[in-house]
Tab-separated table of N, CA and C in Angstrom:
chain	number	residue	atom	x	y	z
T	1	GLY	N	147.102	-55.481	135.357
T	1	GLY	CA	148.424	-55.412	135.901
T	1	GLY	C	149.463	-55.288	134.804
T	2	LEU	N	149.289	-56.119	133.739
T	2	LEU	CA	150.268	-56.117	132.664
T	2	LEU	C	150.229	-54.799	131.904
T	3	ALA	N	149.022	-54.294	131.655
T	3	ALA	CA	148.871	-53.013	130.955
T	3	ALA	C	149.473	-51.877	131.760
T	4	THR	N	149.296	-51.936	133.096
T	4	THR	CA	149.863	-50.901	133.964
T	4	THR	C	151.385	-50.931	133.887
T	5	GLY	N	151.969	-52.122	133.846
T	5	GLY	CA	153.433	-52.257	133.744
T	5	GLY	C	153.959	-51.681	132.448
T	6	PHE	N	153.272	-51.978	131.331
T	6	PHE	CA	153.675	-51.420	130.048
T	6	PHE	C	153.582	-49.902	130.060
T	7	PHE	N	152.480	-49.363	130.623
T	7	PHE	CA	152.284	-47.917	130.672
T	7	PHE	C	153.390	-47.254	131.490
T	8	MET	N	153.740	-47.847	132.649
T	8	MET	CA	154.783	-47.257	133.505
T	8	MET	C	156.147	-47.317	132.808
T	9	GLY	N	156.404	-48.413	132.107
T	9	GLY	CA	157.665	-48.518	131.356
T	9	GLY	C	157.748	-47.494	130.253
T	10	TRP	N	156.637	-47.308	129.523
T	10	TRP	CA	156.589	-46.319	128.457
T	10	TRP	C	156.793	-44.904	129.002
T	11	GLN	N	156.147	-44.629	130.150
T	11	GLN	CA	156.258	-43.315	130.784
T	11	GLN	C	157.696	-43.058	131.222
T	12	GLN	N	158.346	-44.069	131.790
T	12	GLN	CA	159.747	-43.938	132.229
T	12	GLN	C	160.646	-43.696	131.016
T	13	SER	N	160.364	-44.392	129.928
T	13	SER	CA	161.144	-44.227	128.697
T	13	SER	C	161.006	-42.800	128.171
T	14	ASN	N	159.793	-42.251	128.198
T	14	ASN	CA	159.570	-40.877	127.734
T	14	ASN	C	160.288	-39.869	128.608
T	15	ARG	N	160.337	-40.107	129.911
T	15	ARG	CA	161.070	-39.188	130.809
T	15	ARG	C	162.553	-39.183	130.462
T	16	GLY	N	163.081	-40.381	130.163
T	16	GLY	CA	164.495	-40.472	129.779
T	16	GLY	C	164.777	-39.710	128.500
T	17	LYS	N	163.860	-39.814	127.528
T	17	LYS	CA	164.019	-39.088	126.270
T	17	LYS	C	163.947	-37.590	126.503
T	18	GLU	N	163.034	-37.155	127.377
T	18	GLU	CA	162.904	-35.727	127.686
T	18	GLU	C	164.174	-35.203	128.342
T	19	ARG	N	164.746	-35.993	129.264
T	19	ARG	CA	166.010	-35.587	129.908
T	19	ARG	C	167.130	-35.493	128.872
T	20	SER	N	167.164	-36.464	127.985
T	20	SER	CA	168.190	-36.469	126.942
T	20	SER	C	168.048	-35.253	126.030
T	21	ARG	N	166.823	-34.904	125.651
T	21	ARG	CA	166.588	-33.726	124.819
T	21	ARG	C	167.013	-32.452	125.548
T	22	ALA	N	166.726	-32.386	126.844
T	22	ALA	CA	167.104	-31.207	127.631
T	22	ALA	C	168.625	-31.073	127.675
T	23	ILE	N	169.309	-32.176	127.853
T	23	ILE	CA	170.781	-32.157	127.877
T	23	ILE	C	171.314	-31.714	126.517
T	24	ASN	N	170.730	-32.234	125.432
T	24	ASN	CA	171.170	-31.843	124.086
T	24	ASN	C	170.920	-30.362	123.824
T	25	ARG	N	169.751	-29.851	124.259
T	25	ARG	CA	169.468	-28.423	124.089
T	25	ARG	C	170.482	-27.572	124.842
T	26	GLN	N	170.856	-28.000	126.052
T	26	GLN	CA	171.834	-27.248	126.845
T	26	GLN	C	173.214	-27.286	126.174
T	27	ALA	N	173.575	-28.453	125.640
T	27	ALA	CA	174.867	-28.566	124.947
T	27	ALA	C	174.904	-27.649	123.729
T	28	LEU	N	173.808	-27.592	122.963
T	28	LEU	CA	173.752	-26.689	121.816
T	28	LEU	C	173.823	-25.232	122.246
T	29	ALA	N	173.156	-24.906	123.344
T	29	ALA	CA	173.216	-23.536	123.861
T	29	ALA	C	174.646	-23.188	124.266
T	30	ASP	N	175.324	-24.135	124.912
T	30	ASP	CA	176.723	-23.904	125.310
T	30	ASP	C	177.611	-23.712	124.087
T	31	LEU	N	177.408	-24.528	123.038
T	31	LEU	CA	178.207	-24.403	121.819
T	31	LEU	C	177.971	-23.069	121.129
T	32	SER	N	176.750	-22.584	121.171
T	32	SER	CA	176.451	-21.321	120.496
T	32	SER	C	177.160	-20.140	121.156
T	33	MET	N	177.613	-20.305	122.391
T	33	MET	CA	178.310	-19.227	123.091
T	33	MET	C	179.800	-19.181	122.728
T	34	LEU	N	180.313	-20.228	122.064
T	34	LEU	CA	181.738	-20.278	121.719
T	34	LEU	C	182.015	-19.426	120.492
T	35	ASP	N	183.213	-18.847	120.448
T	35	ASP	CA	183.595	-18.126	119.240
T	35	ASP	C	184.275	-19.112	118.277
T	36	GLU	N	184.619	-18.636	117.092
T	36	GLU	CA	185.159	-19.501	116.039
T	36	GLU	C	186.443	-20.211	116.467
T	37	ALA	N	187.341	-19.503	117.151
T	37	ALA	CA	188.612	-20.101	117.581
T	37	ALA	C	188.380	-21.220	118.600
T	38	GLU	N	187.432	-21.016	119.512
T	38	GLU	CA	187.133	-22.043	120.509
T	38	GLU	C	186.513	-23.283	119.861
T	39	ILE	N	185.657	-23.072	118.890
T	39	ILE	CA	185.060	-24.209	118.168
T	39	ILE	C	186.141	-24.956	117.404
T	40	GLN	N	187.041	-24.214	116.753
T	40	GLN	CA	188.146	-24.832	116.009
T	40	GLN	C	189.013	-25.669	116.939
T	41	GLU	N	189.294	-25.164	118.126
T	41	GLU	CA	190.102	-25.894	119.111
T	41	GLU	C	189.380	-27.148	119.585
T	42	LEU	N	188.083	-27.043	119.760
T	42	LEU	CA	187.283	-28.168	120.235
T	42	LEU	C	187.157	-29.265	119.179
T	43	ILE	N	186.910	-28.882	117.944
T	43	ILE	CA	186.651	-29.843	116.874
T	43	ILE	C	187.924	-30.275	116.167
T	44	GLY	N	188.881	-29.406	116.051
T	44	GLY	CA	190.070	-29.705	115.263
T	44	GLY	C	189.904	-29.129	113.873
T	45	GLU	N	190.677	-29.648	112.935
T	45	GLU	CA	190.630	-29.133	111.568
T	45	GLU	C	189.356	-29.583	110.880
T	46	LEU	N	188.647	-28.640	110.309
T	46	LEU	CA	187.404	-28.940	109.610
T	46	LEU	C	187.709	-29.375	108.182
T	47	PRO	N	186.889	-30.269	107.625
T	47	PRO	CA	187.066	-30.603	106.207
T	47	PRO	C	186.847	-29.356	105.359
T	48	ALA	N	187.528	-29.295	104.228
T	48	ALA	CA	187.464	-28.100	103.376
T	48	ALA	C	186.038	-27.779	102.962
T	49	TRP	N	185.228	-28.799	102.677
T	49	TRP	CA	183.858	-28.545	102.222
T	49	TRP	C	183.015	-27.908	103.313
T	50	LEU	N	183.425	-28.056	104.578
T	50	LEU	CA	182.690	-27.448	105.677
T	50	LEU	C	183.277	-26.084	106.044
T	51	ALA	N	184.599	-25.957	105.949
T	51	ALA	CA	185.262	-24.711	106.332
T	51	ALA	C	185.088	-23.612	105.283
T	52	PHE	N	185.009	-24.001	104.019
T	52	PHE	CA	184.911	-23.021	102.938
T	52	PHE	C	183.645	-23.301	102.134
T	53	ARG	N	182.816	-22.310	101.993
T	53	ARG	CA	181.517	-22.495	101.336
T	53	ARG	C	181.638	-22.814	99.851
T	54	ASP	N	182.753	-22.432	99.210
T	54	ASP	CA	182.878	-22.681	97.778
T	54	ASP	C	183.546	-24.028	97.464
T	55	VAL	N	183.816	-24.839	98.494
T	55	VAL	CA	184.373	-26.174	98.302
T	55	VAL	C	183.253	-27.187	98.494
T	56	GLU	N	183.132	-28.096	97.540
T	56	GLU	CA	182.048	-29.071	97.570
T	56	GLU	C	182.544	-30.426	98.056
T	57	ARG	N	181.610	-31.224	98.559
T	57	ARG	CA	181.906	-32.593	98.963
T	57	ARG	C	182.090	-33.448	97.712
T	58	ALA	N	182.729	-34.579	97.886
T	58	ALA	CA	183.016	-35.433	96.731
T	58	ALA	C	182.628	-36.879	96.993
T	59	GLY	N	181.500	-37.088	97.675
T	59	GLY	CA	181.088	-38.442	98.026
T	59	GLY	C	180.956	-39.359	96.825
T	60	TRP	N	180.293	-38.897	95.783
T	60	TRP	CA	180.099	-39.738	94.597
T	60	TRP	C	181.423	-40.023	93.905
T	61	LEU	N	182.309	-39.038	93.901
T	61	LEU	CA	183.610	-39.209	93.268
T	61	LEU	C	184.458	-40.219	94.048
T	62	ASN	N	184.322	-40.231	95.368
T	62	ASN	CA	185.043	-41.209	96.185
T	62	ASN	C	184.549	-42.623	95.929
T	63	LYS	N	183.252	-42.783	95.661
T	63	LYS	CA	182.726	-44.113	95.316
T	63	LYS	C	183.324	-44.601	93.998
T	64	VAL	N	183.420	-43.702	93.028
T	64	VAL	CA	184.027	-44.054	91.741
T	64	VAL	C	185.501	-44.392	91.936
T	65	LEU	N	186.200	-43.580	92.716
T	65	LEU	CA	187.620	-43.812	92.974
T	65	LEU	C	187.854	-45.156	93.668
T	66	ALA	N	187.009	-45.484	94.641
T	66	ALA	CA	187.140	-46.764	95.350
T	66	ALA	C	186.922	-47.937	94.395
T	67	ALA	N	185.949	-47.826	93.500
T	67	ALA	CA	185.680	-48.911	92.549
T	67	ALA	C	186.820	-49.061	91.537
T	68	ALA	N	187.416	-47.943	91.136
T	68	ALA	CA	188.477	-47.967	90.129
T	68	ALA	C	189.867	-48.171	90.726
T	69	TRP	N	189.986	-48.109	92.042
T	69	TRP	CA	191.299	-48.128	92.693
T	69	TRP	C	192.191	-49.301	92.271
T	70	PRO	N	191.704	-50.543	92.239
T	70	PRO	CA	192.595	-51.645	91.841
T	70	PRO	C	193.189	-51.442	90.442
T	71	TYR	N	192.395	-50.904	89.516
T	71	TYR	CA	192.871	-50.682	88.157
T	71	TYR	C	193.822	-49.494	88.085
T	72	LEU	N	193.492	-48.434	88.817
T	72	LEU	CA	194.385	-47.272	88.884
T	72	LEU	C	195.712	-47.649	89.520
T	73	ASP	N	195.655	-48.464	90.567
T	73	ASP	CA	196.865	-48.921	91.250
T	73	ASP	C	197.769	-49.664	90.279
T	74	GLN	N	197.215	-50.612	89.573
T	74	GLN	CA	198.022	-51.417	88.653
T	74	GLN	C	198.610	-50.556	87.537
T	75	ALA	N	197.785	-49.711	86.947
T	75	ALA	CA	198.254	-48.882	85.832
T	75	ALA	C	199.329	-47.895	86.268
T	76	THR	N	199.079	-47.175	87.358
T	76	THR	CA	200.062	-46.174	87.795
T	76	THR	C	201.318	-46.838	88.350
T	77	SER	N	201.167	-47.973	89.019
T	77	SER	CA	202.345	-48.680	89.540
T	77	SER	C	203.250	-49.113	88.397
T	78	ASN	N	202.667	-49.655	87.324
T	78	ASN	CA	203.466	-50.085	86.175
T	78	ASN	C	204.189	-48.909	85.531
T	79	VAL	N	203.509	-47.786	85.387
T	79	VAL	CA	204.124	-46.595	84.782
T	79	VAL	C	205.277	-46.093	85.651
T	80	ILE	N	205.065	-46.055	86.953
T	80	ILE	CA	206.108	-45.566	87.869
T	80	ILE	C	207.330	-46.472	87.837
T	81	VAL	N	207.117	-47.786	87.888
T	81	VAL	CA	208.242	-48.729	87.870
T	81	VAL	C	208.998	-48.620	86.551
T	82	ARG	N	208.276	-48.562	85.432
T	82	ARG	CA	208.951	-48.445	84.122
T	82	ARG	C	209.735	-47.138	84.011
T	83	ALA	N	209.248	-46.085	84.663
T	83	ALA	CA	209.956	-44.797	84.605
T	83	ALA	C	211.155	-44.757	85.555
T	84	LEU	N	210.994	-45.342	86.744
T	84	LEU	CA	212.050	-45.211	87.757
T	84	LEU	C	213.138	-46.284	87.687
T	85	ASP	N	212.829	-47.490	87.229
T	85	ASP	CA	213.850	-48.544	87.182
T	85	ASP	C	215.078	-48.147	86.351
T	86	PRO	N	214.905	-47.568	85.163
T	86	PRO	CA	216.100	-47.142	84.415
T	86	PRO	C	216.904	-46.055	85.144
T	87	ILE	N	216.207	-45.174	85.844
T	87	ILE	CA	216.903	-44.121	86.606
T	87	ILE	C	217.684	-44.755	87.755
T	88	LEU	N	217.068	-45.702	88.448
T	88	LEU	CA	217.763	-46.393	89.536
T	88	LEU	C	219.000	-47.126	89.014
T	89	GLN	N	218.880	-47.782	87.857
T	89	GLN	CA	220.027	-48.499	87.291
T	89	GLN	C	221.140	-47.533	86.867
T	90	ALA	N	220.749	-46.396	86.303
T	90	ALA	CA	221.732	-45.421	85.826
T	90	ALA	C	222.460	-44.723	86.977
T	91	THR	N	221.790	-44.571	88.108
T	91	THR	CA	222.408	-43.862	89.240
T	91	THR	C	222.877	-44.816	90.338
T	92	ARG	N	222.832	-46.125	90.073
T	92	ARG	CA	223.218	-47.136	91.057
T	92	ARG	C	224.709	-47.014	91.367
T	93	PRO	N	225.046	-46.967	92.667
T	93	PRO	CA	226.469	-46.955	93.038
T	93	PRO	C	227.171	-48.224	92.538
T	94	SER	N	228.443	-48.113	92.223
T	94	SER	CA	229.166	-49.225	91.597
T	94	SER	C	229.293	-50.457	92.497
T	95	PHE	N	229.225	-50.286	93.828
T	95	PHE	CA	229.352	-51.444	94.711
T	95	PHE	C	228.074	-52.287	94.766
T	96	LEU	N	226.982	-51.770	94.208
T	96	LEU	CA	225.727	-52.529	94.146
T	96	LEU	C	225.625	-53.213	92.786
T	97	THR	N	225.160	-54.463	92.790
T	97	THR	CA	224.954	-55.154	91.517
T	97	THR	C	223.535	-54.951	90.998
T	98	THR	N	222.587	-54.746	91.893
T	98	THR	CA	221.196	-54.541	91.485
T	98	THR	C	220.541	-53.508	92.388
T	99	LEU	N	219.767	-52.644	91.773
T	99	LEU	CA	218.943	-51.673	92.495
T	99	LEU	C	217.681	-51.473	91.662
T	100	ARG	N	216.610	-52.184	92.031
T	100	ARG	CA	215.376	-52.107	91.249
T	100	ARG	C	214.179	-52.466	92.130
T	101	PHE	N	212.993	-52.089	91.645
T	101	PHE	CA	211.773	-52.414	92.379
T	101	PHE	C	211.450	-53.892	92.214
T	102	GLU	N	211.267	-54.573	93.328
T	102	GLU	CA	210.807	-55.957	93.276
T	102	GLU	C	209.285	-56.005	93.317
T	103	ARG	N	208.689	-55.097	94.090
T	103	ARG	CA	207.228	-54.970	94.153
T	103	ARG	C	206.891	-53.495	94.275
T	104	PHE	N	205.801	-53.102	93.654
T	104	PHE	CA	205.334	-51.722	93.769
T	104	PHE	C	203.821	-51.720	93.621
T	105	SER	N	203.132	-51.379	94.704
T	105	SER	CA	201.679	-51.288	94.690
T	105	SER	C	201.250	-50.230	95.702
T	106	PHE	N	200.230	-49.486	95.355
T	106	PHE	CA	199.686	-48.501	96.290
T	106	PHE	C	198.794	-49.142	97.347
T	107	GLY	N	198.532	-50.441	97.215
T	107	GLY	CA	197.751	-51.166	98.207
T	107	GLY	C	196.258	-51.117	97.937
T	108	SER	N	195.506	-51.606	98.906
T	108	SER	CA	194.060	-51.758	98.713
T	108	SER	C	193.237	-50.592	99.252
T	109	ILE	N	193.857	-49.677	99.969
T	109	ILE	CA	193.118	-48.547	100.541
T	109	ILE	C	193.180	-47.369	99.568
T	110	PRO	N	192.036	-46.974	99.009
T	110	PRO	CA	192.056	-45.897	98.011
T	110	PRO	C	192.275	-44.523	98.640
T	111	ALA	N	192.746	-43.621	97.810
T	111	ALA	CA	192.823	-42.211	98.211
T	111	ALA	C	191.397	-41.705	98.389
T	112	ARG	N	191.272	-40.600	99.114
T	112	ARG	CA	189.949	-40.024	99.367
T	112	ARG	C	190.001	-38.538	98.992
T	113	ILE	N	189.017	-38.119	98.248
T	113	ILE	CA	188.915	-36.706	97.876
T	113	ILE	C	188.041	-36.037	98.916
T	114	GLU	N	188.614	-35.076	99.633
T	114	GLU	CA	187.897	-34.445	100.741
T	114	GLU	C	187.188	-33.169	100.350
T	115	GLY	N	187.536	-32.616	99.208
T	115	GLY	CA	186.879	-31.400	98.766
T	115	GLY	C	187.188	-31.113	97.309
T	116	VAL	N	186.252	-30.468	96.634
T	116	VAL	CA	186.409	-30.104	95.233
T	116	VAL	C	186.032	-28.634	95.090
T	117	LYS	N	186.907	-27.883	94.454
T	117	LYS	CA	186.610	-26.478	94.169
T	117	LYS	C	186.809	-26.263	92.672
T	118	VAL	N	185.797	-25.687	92.040
T	118	VAL	CA	185.824	-25.485	90.596
T	118	VAL	C	185.940	-23.992	90.298
T	119	TYR	N	186.891	-23.645	89.426
T	119	TYR	CA	187.079	-22.273	88.969
T	119	TYR	C	186.718	-22.224	87.493
T	120	GLU	N	185.794	-21.388	87.147
T	120	GLU	CA	185.474	-21.190	85.730
T	120	GLU	C	186.329	-20.045	85.224
T	121	THR	N	187.107	-20.337	84.210
T	121	THR	CA	187.954	-19.294	83.642
T	121	THR	C	187.196	-18.621	82.511
T	122	THR	N	187.483	-17.380	82.321
T	122	THR	CA	186.779	-16.633	81.279
T	122	THR	C	187.616	-16.620	80.008
T	123	GLY	N	186.922	-16.581	78.902
T	123	GLY	CA	187.616	-16.430	77.629
T	123	GLY	C	187.858	-17.726	76.889
T	124	ASP	N	188.649	-18.624	77.442
T	124	ASP	CA	189.028	-19.812	76.683
T	124	ASP	C	188.112	-21.013	76.916
T	125	GLY	N	187.118	-20.895	77.789
T	125	GLY	CA	186.154	-21.964	78.009
T	125	GLY	C	186.671	-23.117	78.848
T	126	SER	N	187.836	-22.970	79.436
T	126	SER	CA	188.386	-24.060	80.250
T	126	SER	C	187.871	-23.961	81.687
T	127	VAL	N	188.021	-25.057	82.407
T	127	VAL	CA	187.605	-25.135	83.798
T	127	VAL	C	188.782	-25.652	84.608
T	128	GLU	N	189.056	-25.018	85.721
T	128	GLU	CA	190.133	-25.449	86.616
T	128	GLU	C	189.501	-26.083	87.845
T	129	ILE	N	190.029	-27.239	88.253
T	129	ILE	CA	189.484	-27.966	89.398
T	129	ILE	C	190.592	-28.207	90.410
T	130	ASP	N	190.338	-27.804	91.656
T	130	ASP	CA	191.247	-28.113	92.764
T	130	ASP	C	190.645	-29.273	93.543
T	131	LEU	N	191.419	-30.332	93.727
T	131	LEU	CA	190.995	-31.474	94.511
T	131	LEU	C	191.818	-31.525	95.789
T	132	GLN	N	191.151	-31.643	96.923
T	132	GLN	CA	191.865	-31.849	98.173
T	132	GLN	C	191.863	-33.354	98.415
T	133	VAL	N	193.035	-33.968	98.246
T	133	VAL	CA	193.159	-35.422	98.295
T	133	VAL	C	193.897	-35.831	99.561
T	134	PHE	N	193.411	-36.894	100.182
T	134	PHE	CA	194.050	-37.469	101.358
T	134	PHE	C	194.248	-38.948	101.096
T	135	TRP	N	195.441	-39.456	101.435
T	135	TRP	CA	195.692	-40.885	101.280
T	135	TRP	C	196.570	-41.370	102.422
T	136	ALA	N	196.062	-42.314	103.157
T	136	ALA	CA	196.831	-43.007	104.193
T	136	ALA	C	196.682	-44.484	103.866
T	137	GLY	N	197.463	-44.932	102.898
T	137	GLY	CA	197.278	-46.260	102.347
T	137	GLY	C	198.145	-47.328	102.977
T	138	ASP	N	198.071	-48.468	102.346
T	138	ASP	CA	198.845	-49.632	102.765
T	138	ASP	C	199.719	-50.082	101.593
T	139	PRO	N	200.689	-49.261	101.210
T	139	PRO	CA	201.483	-49.573	100.029
T	139	PRO	C	202.348	-50.816	100.239
T	140	ASP	N	202.645	-51.453	99.139
T	140	ASP	CA	203.559	-52.593	99.153
T	140	ASP	C	204.666	-52.266	98.160
T	141	VAL	N	205.686	-51.592	98.660
T	141	VAL	CA	206.801	-51.170	97.825
T	141	VAL	C	208.062	-51.816	98.388
T	142	VAL	N	208.724	-52.607	97.539
T	142	VAL	CA	209.963	-53.260	97.958
T	142	VAL	C	211.022	-52.941	96.915
T	143	LEU	N	212.086	-52.315	97.387
T	143	LEU	CA	213.222	-51.989	96.542
T	143	LEU	C	214.275	-53.058	96.774
T	144	GLY	N	214.630	-53.758	95.712
T	144	GLY	CA	215.644	-54.807	95.820
T	144	GLY	C	217.033	-54.218	95.699
T	145	VAL	N	217.845	-54.434	96.714
T	145	VAL	CA	219.218	-53.935	96.724
T	145	VAL	C	220.131	-55.146	96.869
T	146	ARG	N	221.010	-55.348	95.881
T	146	ARG	CA	221.927	-56.496	95.915
T	146	ARG	C	223.356	-55.991	95.738
T	147	ALA	N	224.240	-56.646	96.468
T	147	ALA	CA	225.652	-56.272	96.405
T	147	ALA	C	226.502	-57.539	96.446
T	148	ALA	N	227.801	-57.379	96.257
T	148	ALA	CA	228.778	-58.469	96.332
T	148	ALA	C	228.390	-59.598	95.382
T	149	GLN	N	228.255	-59.252	94.104
T	149	GLN	CA	227.891	-60.220	93.071
T	149	GLN	C	226.601	-60.976	93.411
T	150	ASP	N	225.627	-60.278	93.925
T	150	ASP	CA	224.308	-60.797	94.310
T	150	ASP	C	224.354	-61.742	95.511
T	151	ALA	N	225.491	-61.817	96.206
T	151	ALA	CA	225.576	-62.675	97.393
T	151	ALA	C	224.847	-62.034	98.573
T	152	LEU	N	224.744	-60.716	98.582
T	152	LEU	CA	224.074	-59.995	99.656
T	152	LEU	C	222.831	-59.327	99.090
T	153	SER	N	221.670	-59.686	99.639
T	153	SER	CA	220.410	-59.120	99.176
T	153	SER	C	219.697	-58.467	100.349
T	154	VAL	N	219.358	-57.197	100.197
T	154	VAL	CA	218.680	-56.459	101.258
T	154	VAL	C	217.431	-55.807	100.672
T	155	PRO	N	216.245	-56.364	100.992
T	155	PRO	CA	215.027	-55.688	100.520
T	155	PRO	C	214.718	-54.480	101.409
T	156	VAL	N	214.362	-53.374	100.786
T	156	VAL	CA	213.982	-52.164	101.505
T	156	VAL	C	212.494	-51.961	101.255
T	157	SER	N	211.690	-51.938	102.334
T	157	SER	CA	210.236	-51.897	102.196
T	157	SER	C	209.650	-50.588	102.693
T	158	LEU	N	208.607	-50.151	102.027
T	158	LEU	CA	207.777	-49.043	102.466
T	158	LEU	C	206.445	-49.667	102.851
T	159	THR	N	206.081	-49.538	104.128
T	159	THR	CA	204.867	-50.207	104.591
T	159	THR	C	203.769	-49.246	105.029
T	160	GLU	N	204.108	-48.022	105.367
T	160	GLU	CA	203.109	-47.038	105.755
T	160	GLU	C	203.427	-45.715	105.099
T	161	PHE	N	202.375	-45.058	104.654
T	161	PHE	CA	202.570	-43.796	103.965
T	161	PHE	C	201.293	-42.978	104.097
T	162	GLU	N	201.431	-41.667	104.291
T	162	GLU	CA	200.278	-40.792	104.385
T	162	GLU	C	200.609	-39.483	103.691
T	163	CYS	N	199.663	-38.991	102.912
T	163	CYS	CA	199.889	-37.691	102.279
T	163	CYS	C	198.552	-36.974	102.117
T	164	THR	N	198.646	-35.651	102.064
T	164	THR	CA	197.460	-34.828	101.835
T	164	THR	C	197.745	-33.868	100.717
């Protein structure tokens, strides 16, 4: 009795798998009838490495970028603040007493490289690389704005940012 129950369950499971395979085969057949524009409409924008044969994936590079992100964030944030703070002070309207970055960080979400295309140039031995970069991070940027002899303080924050 027990063996018969196991056999019937196994048989039912195989029928379900066969039905699922038949449905998948039909879906693939239906997709093969679509033209390029219809597939594009159905799927949306394809990643560059899939849409263009000469663009490569960058999985390993993204792993390196993710590991280095905290250090890159700190280094680039410091450079940006040191470069922009003097400009902000020099162009600060006279009614403001302070205009400077209180916090500047690109956050914990690293940029992602979605495609890499390499061009070999002839003659000078150089190599040109195009990177398709996407970043939808969690920046922590606060611009300190003070007026009326520092009696009025208004922090201006950037909390969401996306770029490609």
